[in-house]
CSV table of C-alpha atoms and ligand atoms in Angstrom, one decimal:
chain,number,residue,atom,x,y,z
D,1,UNK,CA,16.9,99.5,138.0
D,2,UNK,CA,18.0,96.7,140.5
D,3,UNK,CA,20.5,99.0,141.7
D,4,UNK,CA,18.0,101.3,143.2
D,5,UNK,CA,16.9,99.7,146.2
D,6,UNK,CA,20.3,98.4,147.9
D,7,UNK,CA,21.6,102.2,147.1
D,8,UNK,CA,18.6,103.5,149.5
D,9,UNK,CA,19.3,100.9,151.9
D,10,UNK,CA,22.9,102.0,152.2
D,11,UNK,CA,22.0,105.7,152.5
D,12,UNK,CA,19.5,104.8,155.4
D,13,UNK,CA,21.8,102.5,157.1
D,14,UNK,CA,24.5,105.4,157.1
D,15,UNK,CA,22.3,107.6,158.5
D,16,UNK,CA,20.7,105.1,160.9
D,17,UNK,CA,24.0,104.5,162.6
D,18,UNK,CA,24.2,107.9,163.5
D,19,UNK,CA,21.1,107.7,165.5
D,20,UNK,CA,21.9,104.9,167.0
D,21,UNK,CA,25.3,107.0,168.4
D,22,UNK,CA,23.2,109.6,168.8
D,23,UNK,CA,20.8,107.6,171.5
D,24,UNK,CA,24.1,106.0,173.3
D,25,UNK,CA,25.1,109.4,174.7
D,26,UNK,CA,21.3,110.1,175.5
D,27,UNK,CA,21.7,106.9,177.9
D,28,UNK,CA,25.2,106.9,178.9
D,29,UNK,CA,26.4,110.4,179.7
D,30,UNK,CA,28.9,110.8,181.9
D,31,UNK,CA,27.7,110.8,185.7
D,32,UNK,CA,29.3,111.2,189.2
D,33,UNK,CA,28.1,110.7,192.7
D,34,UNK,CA,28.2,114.3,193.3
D,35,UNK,CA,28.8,117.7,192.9
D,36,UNK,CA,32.8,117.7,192.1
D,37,UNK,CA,32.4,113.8,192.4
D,38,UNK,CA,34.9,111.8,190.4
D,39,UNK,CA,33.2,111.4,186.5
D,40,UNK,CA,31.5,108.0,185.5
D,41,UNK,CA,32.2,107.3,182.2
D,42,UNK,CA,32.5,104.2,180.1
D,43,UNK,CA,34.1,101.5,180.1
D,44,UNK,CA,32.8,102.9,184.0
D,45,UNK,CA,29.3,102.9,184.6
D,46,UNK,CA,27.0,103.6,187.5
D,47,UNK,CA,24.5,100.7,188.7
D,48,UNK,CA,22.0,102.7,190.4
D,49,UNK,CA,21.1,104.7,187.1
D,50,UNK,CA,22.5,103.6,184.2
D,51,UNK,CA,22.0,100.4,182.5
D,52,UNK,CA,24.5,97.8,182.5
D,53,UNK,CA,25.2,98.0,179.0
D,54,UNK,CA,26.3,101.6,179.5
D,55,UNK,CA,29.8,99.9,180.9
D,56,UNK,CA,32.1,97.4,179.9
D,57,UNK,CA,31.8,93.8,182.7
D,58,UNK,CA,33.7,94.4,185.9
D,59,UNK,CA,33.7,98.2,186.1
D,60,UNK,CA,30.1,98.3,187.7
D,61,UNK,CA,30.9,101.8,190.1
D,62,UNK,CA,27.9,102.2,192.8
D,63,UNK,CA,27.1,105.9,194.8
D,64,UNK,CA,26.2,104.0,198.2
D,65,UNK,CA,27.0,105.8,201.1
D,66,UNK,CA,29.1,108.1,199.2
D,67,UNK,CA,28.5,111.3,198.2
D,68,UNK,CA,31.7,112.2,195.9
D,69,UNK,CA,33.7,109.2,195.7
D,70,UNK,CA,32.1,105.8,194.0
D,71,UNK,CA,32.7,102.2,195.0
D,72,UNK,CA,34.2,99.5,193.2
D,73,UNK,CA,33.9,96.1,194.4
D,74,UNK,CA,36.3,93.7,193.5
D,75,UNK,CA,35.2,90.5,192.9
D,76,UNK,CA,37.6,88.6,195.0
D,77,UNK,CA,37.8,91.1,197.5
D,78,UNK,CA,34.8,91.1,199.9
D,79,UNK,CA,33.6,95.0,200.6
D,80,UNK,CA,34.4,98.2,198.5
D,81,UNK,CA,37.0,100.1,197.6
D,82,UNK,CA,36.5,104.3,197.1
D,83,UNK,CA,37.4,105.4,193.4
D,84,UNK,CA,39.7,108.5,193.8
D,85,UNK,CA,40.1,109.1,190.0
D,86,UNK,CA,40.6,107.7,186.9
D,87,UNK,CA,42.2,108.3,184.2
D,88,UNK,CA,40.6,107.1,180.6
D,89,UNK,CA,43.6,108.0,178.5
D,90,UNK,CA,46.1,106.4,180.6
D,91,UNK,CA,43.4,103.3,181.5
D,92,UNK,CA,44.3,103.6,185.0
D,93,UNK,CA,42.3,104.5,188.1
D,94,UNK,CA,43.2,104.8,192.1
D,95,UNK,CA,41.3,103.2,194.4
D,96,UNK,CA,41.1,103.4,197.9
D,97,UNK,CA,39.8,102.1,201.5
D,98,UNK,CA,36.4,103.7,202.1
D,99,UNK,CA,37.3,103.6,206.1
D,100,UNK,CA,40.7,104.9,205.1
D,101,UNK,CA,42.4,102.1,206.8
D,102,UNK,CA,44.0,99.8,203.7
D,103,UNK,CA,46.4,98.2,206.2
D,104,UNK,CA,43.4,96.7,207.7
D,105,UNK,CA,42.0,95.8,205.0
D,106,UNK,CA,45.5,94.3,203.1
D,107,UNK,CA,46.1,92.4,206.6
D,108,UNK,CA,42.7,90.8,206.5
D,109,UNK,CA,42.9,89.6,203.0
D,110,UNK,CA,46.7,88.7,202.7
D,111,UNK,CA,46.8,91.6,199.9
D,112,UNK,CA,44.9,92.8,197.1
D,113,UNK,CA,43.3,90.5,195.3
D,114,UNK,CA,42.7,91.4,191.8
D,115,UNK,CA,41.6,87.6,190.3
D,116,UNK,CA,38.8,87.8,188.0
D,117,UNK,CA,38.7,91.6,187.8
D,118,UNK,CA,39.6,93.5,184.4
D,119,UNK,CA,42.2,95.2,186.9
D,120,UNK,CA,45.8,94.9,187.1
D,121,UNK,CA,48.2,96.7,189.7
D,122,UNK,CA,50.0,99.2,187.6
D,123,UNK,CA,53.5,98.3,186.8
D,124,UNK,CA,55.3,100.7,189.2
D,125,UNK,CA,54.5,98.1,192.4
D,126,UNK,CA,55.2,95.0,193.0
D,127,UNK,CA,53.7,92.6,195.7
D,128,UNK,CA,56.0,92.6,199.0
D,129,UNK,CA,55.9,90.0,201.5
D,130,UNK,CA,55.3,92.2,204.5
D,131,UNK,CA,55.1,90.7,208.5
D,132,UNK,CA,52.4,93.1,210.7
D,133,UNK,CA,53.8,92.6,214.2
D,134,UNK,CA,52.6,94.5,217.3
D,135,UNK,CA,55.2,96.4,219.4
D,136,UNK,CA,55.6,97.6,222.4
D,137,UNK,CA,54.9,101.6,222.4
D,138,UNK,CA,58.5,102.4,224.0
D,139,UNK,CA,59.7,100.5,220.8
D,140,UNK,CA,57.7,102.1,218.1
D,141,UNK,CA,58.3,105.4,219.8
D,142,UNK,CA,61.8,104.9,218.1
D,143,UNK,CA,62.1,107.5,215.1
D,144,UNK,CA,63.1,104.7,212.4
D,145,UNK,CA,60.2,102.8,213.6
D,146,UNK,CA,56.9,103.4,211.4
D,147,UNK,CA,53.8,102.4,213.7
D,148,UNK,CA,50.5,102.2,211.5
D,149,UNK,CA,48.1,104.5,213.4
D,150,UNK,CA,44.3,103.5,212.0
D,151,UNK,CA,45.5,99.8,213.2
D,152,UNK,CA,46.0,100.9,217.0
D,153,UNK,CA,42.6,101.7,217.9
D,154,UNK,CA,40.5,98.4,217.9
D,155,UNK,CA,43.1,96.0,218.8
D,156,UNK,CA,44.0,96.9,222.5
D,157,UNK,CA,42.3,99.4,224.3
D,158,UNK,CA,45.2,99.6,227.0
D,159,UNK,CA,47.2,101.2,223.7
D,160,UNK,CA,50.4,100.4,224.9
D,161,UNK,CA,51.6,98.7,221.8
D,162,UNK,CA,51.0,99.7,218.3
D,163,UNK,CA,51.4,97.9,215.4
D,164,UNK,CA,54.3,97.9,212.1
D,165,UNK,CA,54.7,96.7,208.9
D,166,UNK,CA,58.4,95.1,208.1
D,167,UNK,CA,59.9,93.1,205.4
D,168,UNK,CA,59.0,89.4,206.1
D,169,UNK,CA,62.2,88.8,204.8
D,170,UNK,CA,64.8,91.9,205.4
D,171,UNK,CA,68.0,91.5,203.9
D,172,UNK,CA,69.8,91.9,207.4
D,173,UNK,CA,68.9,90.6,211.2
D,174,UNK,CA,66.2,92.3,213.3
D,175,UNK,CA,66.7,91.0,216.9
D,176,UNK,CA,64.9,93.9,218.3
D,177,UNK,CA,61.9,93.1,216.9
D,178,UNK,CA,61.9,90.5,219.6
D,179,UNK,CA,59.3,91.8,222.2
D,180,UNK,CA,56.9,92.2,219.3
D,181,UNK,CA,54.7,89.4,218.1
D,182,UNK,CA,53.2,88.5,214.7
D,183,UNK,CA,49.9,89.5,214.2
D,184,UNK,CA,49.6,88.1,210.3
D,185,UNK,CA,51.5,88.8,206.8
D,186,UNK,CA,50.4,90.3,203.8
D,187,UNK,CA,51.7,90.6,199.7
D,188,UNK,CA,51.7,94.8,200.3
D,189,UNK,CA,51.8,96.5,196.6
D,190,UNK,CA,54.3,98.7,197.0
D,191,UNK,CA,55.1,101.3,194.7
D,192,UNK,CA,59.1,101.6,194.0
D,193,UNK,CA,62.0,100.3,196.1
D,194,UNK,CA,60.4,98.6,199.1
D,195,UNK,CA,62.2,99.8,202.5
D,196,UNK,CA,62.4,97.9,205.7
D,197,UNK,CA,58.8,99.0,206.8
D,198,UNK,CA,55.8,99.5,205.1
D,199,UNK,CA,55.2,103.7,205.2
D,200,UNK,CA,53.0,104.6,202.4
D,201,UNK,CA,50.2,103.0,203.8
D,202,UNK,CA,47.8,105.9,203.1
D,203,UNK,CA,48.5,106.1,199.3
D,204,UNK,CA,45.7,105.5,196.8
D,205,UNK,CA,46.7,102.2,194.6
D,206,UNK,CA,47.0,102.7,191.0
D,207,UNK,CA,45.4,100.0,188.9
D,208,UNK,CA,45.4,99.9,185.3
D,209,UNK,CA,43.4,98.2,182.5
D,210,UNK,CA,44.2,96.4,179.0
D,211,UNK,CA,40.5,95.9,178.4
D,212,UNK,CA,38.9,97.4,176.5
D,213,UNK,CA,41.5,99.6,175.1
D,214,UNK,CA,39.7,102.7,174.6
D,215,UNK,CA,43.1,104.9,175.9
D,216,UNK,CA,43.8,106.5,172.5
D,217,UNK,CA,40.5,107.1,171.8
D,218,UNK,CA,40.2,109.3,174.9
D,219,UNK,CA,43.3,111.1,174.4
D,220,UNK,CA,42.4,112.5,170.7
D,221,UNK,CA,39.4,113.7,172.2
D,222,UNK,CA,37.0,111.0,171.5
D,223,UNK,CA,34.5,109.3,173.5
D,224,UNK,CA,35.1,105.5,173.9
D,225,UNK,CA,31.3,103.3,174.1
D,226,UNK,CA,30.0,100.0,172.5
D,227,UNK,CA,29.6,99.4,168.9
D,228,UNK,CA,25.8,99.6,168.5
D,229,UNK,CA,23.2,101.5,170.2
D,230,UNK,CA,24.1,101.2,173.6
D,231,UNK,CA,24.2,97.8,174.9
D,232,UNK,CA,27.1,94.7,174.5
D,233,UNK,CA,27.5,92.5,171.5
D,234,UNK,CA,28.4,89.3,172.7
D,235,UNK,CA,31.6,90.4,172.0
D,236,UNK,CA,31.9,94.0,173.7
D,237,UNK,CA,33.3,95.6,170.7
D,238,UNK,CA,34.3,99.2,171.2
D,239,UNK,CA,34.6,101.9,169.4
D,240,UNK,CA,35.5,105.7,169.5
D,241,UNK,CA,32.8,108.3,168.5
D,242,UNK,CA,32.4,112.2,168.9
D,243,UNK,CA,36.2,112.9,167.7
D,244,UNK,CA,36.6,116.7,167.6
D,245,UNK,CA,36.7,116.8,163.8
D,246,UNK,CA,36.1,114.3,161.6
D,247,UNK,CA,38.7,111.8,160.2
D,248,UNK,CA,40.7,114.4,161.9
D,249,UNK,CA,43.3,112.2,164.2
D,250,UNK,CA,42.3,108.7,162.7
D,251,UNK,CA,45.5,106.2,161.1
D,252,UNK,CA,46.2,107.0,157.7
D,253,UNK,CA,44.9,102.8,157.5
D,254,UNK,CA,41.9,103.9,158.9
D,255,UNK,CA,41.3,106.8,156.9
D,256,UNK,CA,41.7,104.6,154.0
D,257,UNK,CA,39.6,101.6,155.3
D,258,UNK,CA,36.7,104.1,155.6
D,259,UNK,CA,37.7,105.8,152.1
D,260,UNK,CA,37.3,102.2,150.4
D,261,UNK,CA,34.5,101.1,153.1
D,262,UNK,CA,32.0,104.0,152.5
D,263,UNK,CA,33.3,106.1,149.9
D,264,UNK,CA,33.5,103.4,147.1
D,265,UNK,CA,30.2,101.8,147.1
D,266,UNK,CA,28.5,105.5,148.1
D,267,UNK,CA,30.5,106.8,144.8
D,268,UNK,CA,28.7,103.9,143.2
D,269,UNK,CA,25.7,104.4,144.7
D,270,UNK,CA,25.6,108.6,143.6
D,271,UNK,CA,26.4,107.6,139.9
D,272,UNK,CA,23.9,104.9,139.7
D,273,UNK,CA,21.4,107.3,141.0
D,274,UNK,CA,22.3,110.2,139.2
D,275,UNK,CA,22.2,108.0,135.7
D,276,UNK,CA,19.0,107.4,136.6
D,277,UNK,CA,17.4,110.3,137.3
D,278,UNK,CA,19.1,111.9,134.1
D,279,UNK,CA,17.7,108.5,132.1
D,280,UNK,CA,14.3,109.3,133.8
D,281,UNK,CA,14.5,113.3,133.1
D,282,UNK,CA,15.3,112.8,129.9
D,283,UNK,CA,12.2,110.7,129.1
D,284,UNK,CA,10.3,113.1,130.6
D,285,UNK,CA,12.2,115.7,127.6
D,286,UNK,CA,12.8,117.9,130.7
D,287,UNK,CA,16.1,119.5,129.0
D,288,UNK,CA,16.6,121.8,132.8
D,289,UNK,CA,18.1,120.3,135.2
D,290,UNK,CA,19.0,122.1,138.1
D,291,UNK,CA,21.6,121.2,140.6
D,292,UNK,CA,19.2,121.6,143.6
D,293,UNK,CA,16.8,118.9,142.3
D,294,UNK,CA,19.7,117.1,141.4
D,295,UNK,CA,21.0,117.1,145.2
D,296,UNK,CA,17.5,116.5,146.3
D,297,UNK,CA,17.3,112.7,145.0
D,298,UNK,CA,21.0,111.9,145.8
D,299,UNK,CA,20.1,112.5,149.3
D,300,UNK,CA,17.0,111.6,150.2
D,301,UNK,CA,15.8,113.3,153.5
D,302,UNK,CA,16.1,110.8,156.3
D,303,UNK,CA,13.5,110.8,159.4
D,304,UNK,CA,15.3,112.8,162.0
D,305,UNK,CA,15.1,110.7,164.5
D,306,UNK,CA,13.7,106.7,164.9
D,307,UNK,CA,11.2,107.1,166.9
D,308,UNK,CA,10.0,103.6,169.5
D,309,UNK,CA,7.0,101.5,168.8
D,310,UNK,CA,3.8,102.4,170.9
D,311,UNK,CA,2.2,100.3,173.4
D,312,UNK,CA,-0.3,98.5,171.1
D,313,UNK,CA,3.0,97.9,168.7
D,314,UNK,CA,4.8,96.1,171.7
D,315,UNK,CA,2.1,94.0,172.6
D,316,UNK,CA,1.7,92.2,169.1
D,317,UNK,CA,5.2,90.6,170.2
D,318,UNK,CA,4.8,87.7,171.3
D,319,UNK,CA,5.4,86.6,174.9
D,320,UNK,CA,7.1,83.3,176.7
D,321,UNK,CA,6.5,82.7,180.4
D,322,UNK,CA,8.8,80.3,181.9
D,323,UNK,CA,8.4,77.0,183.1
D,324,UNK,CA,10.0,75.6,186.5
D,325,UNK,CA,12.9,75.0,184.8
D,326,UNK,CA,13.3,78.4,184.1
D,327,UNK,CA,15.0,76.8,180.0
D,328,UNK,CA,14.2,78.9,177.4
D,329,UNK,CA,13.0,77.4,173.8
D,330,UNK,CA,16.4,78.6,172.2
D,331,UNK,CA,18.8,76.8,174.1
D,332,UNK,CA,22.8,78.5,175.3
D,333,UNK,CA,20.6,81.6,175.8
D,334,UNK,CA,19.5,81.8,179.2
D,335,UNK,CA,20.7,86.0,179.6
D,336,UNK,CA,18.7,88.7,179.1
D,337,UNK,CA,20.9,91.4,177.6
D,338,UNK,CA,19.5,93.9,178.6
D,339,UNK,CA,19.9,93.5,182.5
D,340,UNK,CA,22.4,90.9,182.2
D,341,UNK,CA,20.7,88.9,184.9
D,342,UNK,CA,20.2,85.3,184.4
D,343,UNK,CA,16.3,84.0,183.6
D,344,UNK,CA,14.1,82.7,186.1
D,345,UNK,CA,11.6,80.4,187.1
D,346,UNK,CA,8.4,81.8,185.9
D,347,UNK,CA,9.4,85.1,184.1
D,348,UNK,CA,7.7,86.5,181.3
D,349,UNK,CA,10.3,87.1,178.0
D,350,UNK,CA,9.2,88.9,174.9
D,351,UNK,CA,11.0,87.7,171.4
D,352,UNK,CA,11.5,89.8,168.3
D,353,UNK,CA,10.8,87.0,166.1
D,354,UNK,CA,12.4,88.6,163.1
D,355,UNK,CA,15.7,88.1,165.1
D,356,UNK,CA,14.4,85.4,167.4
D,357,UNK,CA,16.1,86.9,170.2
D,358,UNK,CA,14.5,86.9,173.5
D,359,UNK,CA,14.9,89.8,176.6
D,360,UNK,CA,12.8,90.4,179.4
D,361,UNK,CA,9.4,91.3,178.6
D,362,UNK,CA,9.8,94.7,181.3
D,363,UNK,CA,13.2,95.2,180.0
D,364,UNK,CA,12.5,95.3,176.0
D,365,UNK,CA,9.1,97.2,176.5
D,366,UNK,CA,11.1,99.9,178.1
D,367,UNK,CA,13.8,99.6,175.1
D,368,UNK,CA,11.4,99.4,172.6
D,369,UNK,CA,8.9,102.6,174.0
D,370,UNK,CA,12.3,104.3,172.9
D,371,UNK,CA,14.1,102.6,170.3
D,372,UNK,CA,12.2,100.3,167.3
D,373,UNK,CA,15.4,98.6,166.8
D,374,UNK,CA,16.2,94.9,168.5
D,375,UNK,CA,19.3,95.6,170.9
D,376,UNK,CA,21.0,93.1,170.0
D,377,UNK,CA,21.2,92.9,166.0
D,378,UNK,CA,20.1,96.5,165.7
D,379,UNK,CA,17.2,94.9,162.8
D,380,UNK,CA,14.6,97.0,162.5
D,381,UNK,CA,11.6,95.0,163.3
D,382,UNK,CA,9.2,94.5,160.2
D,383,UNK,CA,6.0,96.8,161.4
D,384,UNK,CA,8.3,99.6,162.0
D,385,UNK,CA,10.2,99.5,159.2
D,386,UNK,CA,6.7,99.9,157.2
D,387,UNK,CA,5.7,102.6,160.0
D,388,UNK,CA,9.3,104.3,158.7
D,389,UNK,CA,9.0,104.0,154.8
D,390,UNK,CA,6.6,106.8,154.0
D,391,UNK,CA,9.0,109.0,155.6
D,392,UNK,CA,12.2,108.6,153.0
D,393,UNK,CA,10.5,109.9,149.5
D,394,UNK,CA,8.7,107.5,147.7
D,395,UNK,CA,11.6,106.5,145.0
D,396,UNK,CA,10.2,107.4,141.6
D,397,UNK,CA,9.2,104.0,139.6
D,398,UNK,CA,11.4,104.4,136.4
T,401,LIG,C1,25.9,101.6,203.5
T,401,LIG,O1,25.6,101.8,204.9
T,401,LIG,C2,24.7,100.9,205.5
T,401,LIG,C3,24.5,101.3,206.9
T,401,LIG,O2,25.3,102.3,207.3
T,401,LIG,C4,25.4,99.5,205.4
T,401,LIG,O3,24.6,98.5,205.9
T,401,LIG,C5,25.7,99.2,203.9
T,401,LIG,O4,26.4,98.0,203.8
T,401,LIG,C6,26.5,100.3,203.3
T,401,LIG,N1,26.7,100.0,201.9
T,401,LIG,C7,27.9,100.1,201.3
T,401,LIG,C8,27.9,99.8,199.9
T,401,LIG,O5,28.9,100.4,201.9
T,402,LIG,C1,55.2,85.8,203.6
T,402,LIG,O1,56.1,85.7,204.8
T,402,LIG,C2,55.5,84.9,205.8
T,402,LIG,C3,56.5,84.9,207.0
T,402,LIG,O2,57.8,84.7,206.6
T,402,LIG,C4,55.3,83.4,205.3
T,402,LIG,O3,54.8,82.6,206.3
T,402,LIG,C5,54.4,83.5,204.1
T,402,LIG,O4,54.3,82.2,203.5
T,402,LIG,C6,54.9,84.4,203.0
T,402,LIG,N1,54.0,84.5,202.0
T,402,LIG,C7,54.2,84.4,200.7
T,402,LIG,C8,53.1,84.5,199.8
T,402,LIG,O5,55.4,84.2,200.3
T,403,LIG,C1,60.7,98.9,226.6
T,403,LIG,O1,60.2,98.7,227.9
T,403,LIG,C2,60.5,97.4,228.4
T,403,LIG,C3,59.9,97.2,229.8
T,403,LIG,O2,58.6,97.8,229.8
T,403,LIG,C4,62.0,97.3,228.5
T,403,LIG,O3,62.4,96.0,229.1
T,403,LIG,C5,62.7,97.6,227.2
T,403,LIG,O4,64.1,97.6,227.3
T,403,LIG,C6,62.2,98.9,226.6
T,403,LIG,N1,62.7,99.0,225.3
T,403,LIG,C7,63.2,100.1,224.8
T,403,LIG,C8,63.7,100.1,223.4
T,403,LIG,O5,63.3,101.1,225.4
T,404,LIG,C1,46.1,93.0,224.5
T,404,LIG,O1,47.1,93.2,225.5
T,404,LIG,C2,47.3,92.1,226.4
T,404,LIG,C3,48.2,92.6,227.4
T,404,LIG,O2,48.2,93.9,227.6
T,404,LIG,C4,47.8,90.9,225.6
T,404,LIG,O3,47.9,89.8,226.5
T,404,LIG,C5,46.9,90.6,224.5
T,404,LIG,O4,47.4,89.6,223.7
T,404,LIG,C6,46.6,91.8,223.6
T,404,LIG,N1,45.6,91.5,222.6
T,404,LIG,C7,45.8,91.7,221.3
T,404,LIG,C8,44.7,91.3,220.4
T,404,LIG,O5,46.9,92.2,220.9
């Protein structure tokens, strides 16, 4: 008898994982600026209309100004750079200069600084210590001389100079470099051998990312996103949904884990129900048992879809407007994960107590109206879980 229950419960939690996938790709579908426009999609997501939880931290893209190419802003690097494309299975994506002038920008900032983004320069380059010197025009007019064009204008009007990249350190003398003066250095990445001047100065750089590794889950097909609904754990687990066939392309290990994971205790769970229902039949000297019934009580028909909580249902959580201090009454706690922004001074939070996790009230109504699970530990609150029971079939009292 005691069996019965947990075996429901791990039938409805199958299928209420499924939902919860289903509702990710409802939120986070793939996006782009524009018509052609390079394709959002996680860890990538796009801050004007998706929600932050859509992406993984750091690869926040943004439409402004743009109507093809995104922005990706660099958290070291004041300004933008454009996204040219990315590439999900190789976890690599080009990035350019939305004025189209990435000497300018190198030159202003010493280099590319990539500190305390989830970006690294691809392994091809390497950082080369190049000298920007200005020249006169009757020197750069030389053939072996590269003169950066976008970096002429703006400097002098007169334009009777223009301006090169060389090796701050080149492995043989210079001296006619002598009219020129230095203007500033940068670390250039450069992609291959480095030659005596800088020339591919209108190439998109090729970043790359480790995190999160979602590389092989693109390139069977899949469709990389968080574990859960659709917003961050604390610790942005990953995982790969929507492979083209099932188990199709997972590890052997992996087939196996699941095998043991689900198959196992579902086995268990089928037999114990199936004992049952042939103890209960045969009580009720009902000798016929047909295969359809049979089926019918193994898999009890789930709700097709969770449904969110009404307006009346929200209300009856309970709200918390903060003080000055802007300290919540749980303390280490002060984001709302939802938004990801920090609390403040003064702002109303609504708790699921049964979790006692805390959001912003605007930003869980607006969850909940669509979802009656927390975000966080995916429980489903207690009212909704009673609003939910009458919909699996009342299990037979044996
Ligand atoms: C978009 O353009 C406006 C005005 O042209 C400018 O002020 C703003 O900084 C630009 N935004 C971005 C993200 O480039
Ligand atoms: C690059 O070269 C310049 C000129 O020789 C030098 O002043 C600067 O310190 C070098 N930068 C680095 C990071 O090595
Ligand atoms: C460039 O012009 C200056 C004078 O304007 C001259 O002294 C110099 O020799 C010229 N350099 C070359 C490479 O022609
Ligand atoms: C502009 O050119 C003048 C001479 O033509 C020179 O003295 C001055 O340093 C140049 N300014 C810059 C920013 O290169």
């Amino acid at each position: 008898m005691a069996t019965v229950p947990p075996c429901i419960l791990f039938l409805f939690l199958v299928a209420r994982t499924s939902i919860g996938i289903a509702k990710a790709q409802f939120y986070c579908e793939s996006i782009s600026c524009g018509k052609g426009g390079v394709s959002i999609e996680f860890p990538f997501y796009l801050k004007e209309s998706q929600i932050p939880g859509c992406g993984y931290p750091g690869f926040e893209l943004s439409c402004a100004n743009t109507t093809t190419e995104p922005l990706l802003t660099l958290p070291a690097e004041p300004g933008h750079f454009t996204v040219k494309l990315i590439s999900l299975e190789d976890q690599q994506v080009w990035i350019n200069d939305p004025q189209e002038c990435l000497p300018k920008r190198l030159m202003r900032d010493r280099g590319l600084n990539l500190q305390r983004s989830p970006f690294q320069l691809s392994s091809a380059y390497s950082h080369v210590n190049y000298t920007f010197l200005r020249c006169p025009s009757n020197l750069t007019a030389l053939s072996m001389v590269q003169p950066i064009p976008c970096l002429n204008s703006g400097f002098n009007s007169s334009s009777k100079s223009s301006v090169v990249a060389i090796l701050s350190n080149p492995p043989f003398p210079t001296p006619w470099t002598s009219p020129c003066h230095v203007i500033s250095w940068a670390m250039i990445p450069v992609a291959g051998f480095p030659w005596l001047f800088w020339t591919d100065y209108y190439s998109d750089i090729k970043l790359e990312w480790d995190n999160p590794n979602c590389g092989s889950c693109e390139a069977r097909g899949g469709r990389c996103g968080f574990v859960g609904p659709t917003l961050r754990d604390t610790a942005f687990h990953v995982g790969c949904y929507d492979l083209p066939t099932q188990l199709q392309g997972l590890s052997r290990k992996t087939k196996y884990g699941l095998g043991m994971g689900l198959g196992i205790p579902g086995a268990l769970c089928i037999i114990a129900l199936a004992y049952l229902f042939y103890a209960k039949m045969k009580t009720h000297e009902q000798q016929r048992l047909s295969r359809s019934d049979f089926s019918t009580i193994i898999l009890p028909r789930l709700p097709a879809q969770i449904m969110g909580l009404d307006a009346a249902s929200i209300e009856k959580y309970p709200k918390t407007l903060l003080g000055e201090s802007g300290r919540l009454p749980k303390p280490n706690d002060n984001l709302c994960s939802i938004c990801l922004c920090e609390y403040q001074p003064k702002e109303t939070l609504r708790t699921i107590p049964e979790c006692n996790h805390y959001f912003h009230a605007n930003c869980i109504d607006g969850w909940l109206k669509m979802n009656a699970t927390c975000p966080l530990c995916r429980n489903l609150p207690e009212r909704s879980v009673a609003s939910l029971t009458p919909s699996i079939p009342a299990s037979p009292t044996y």
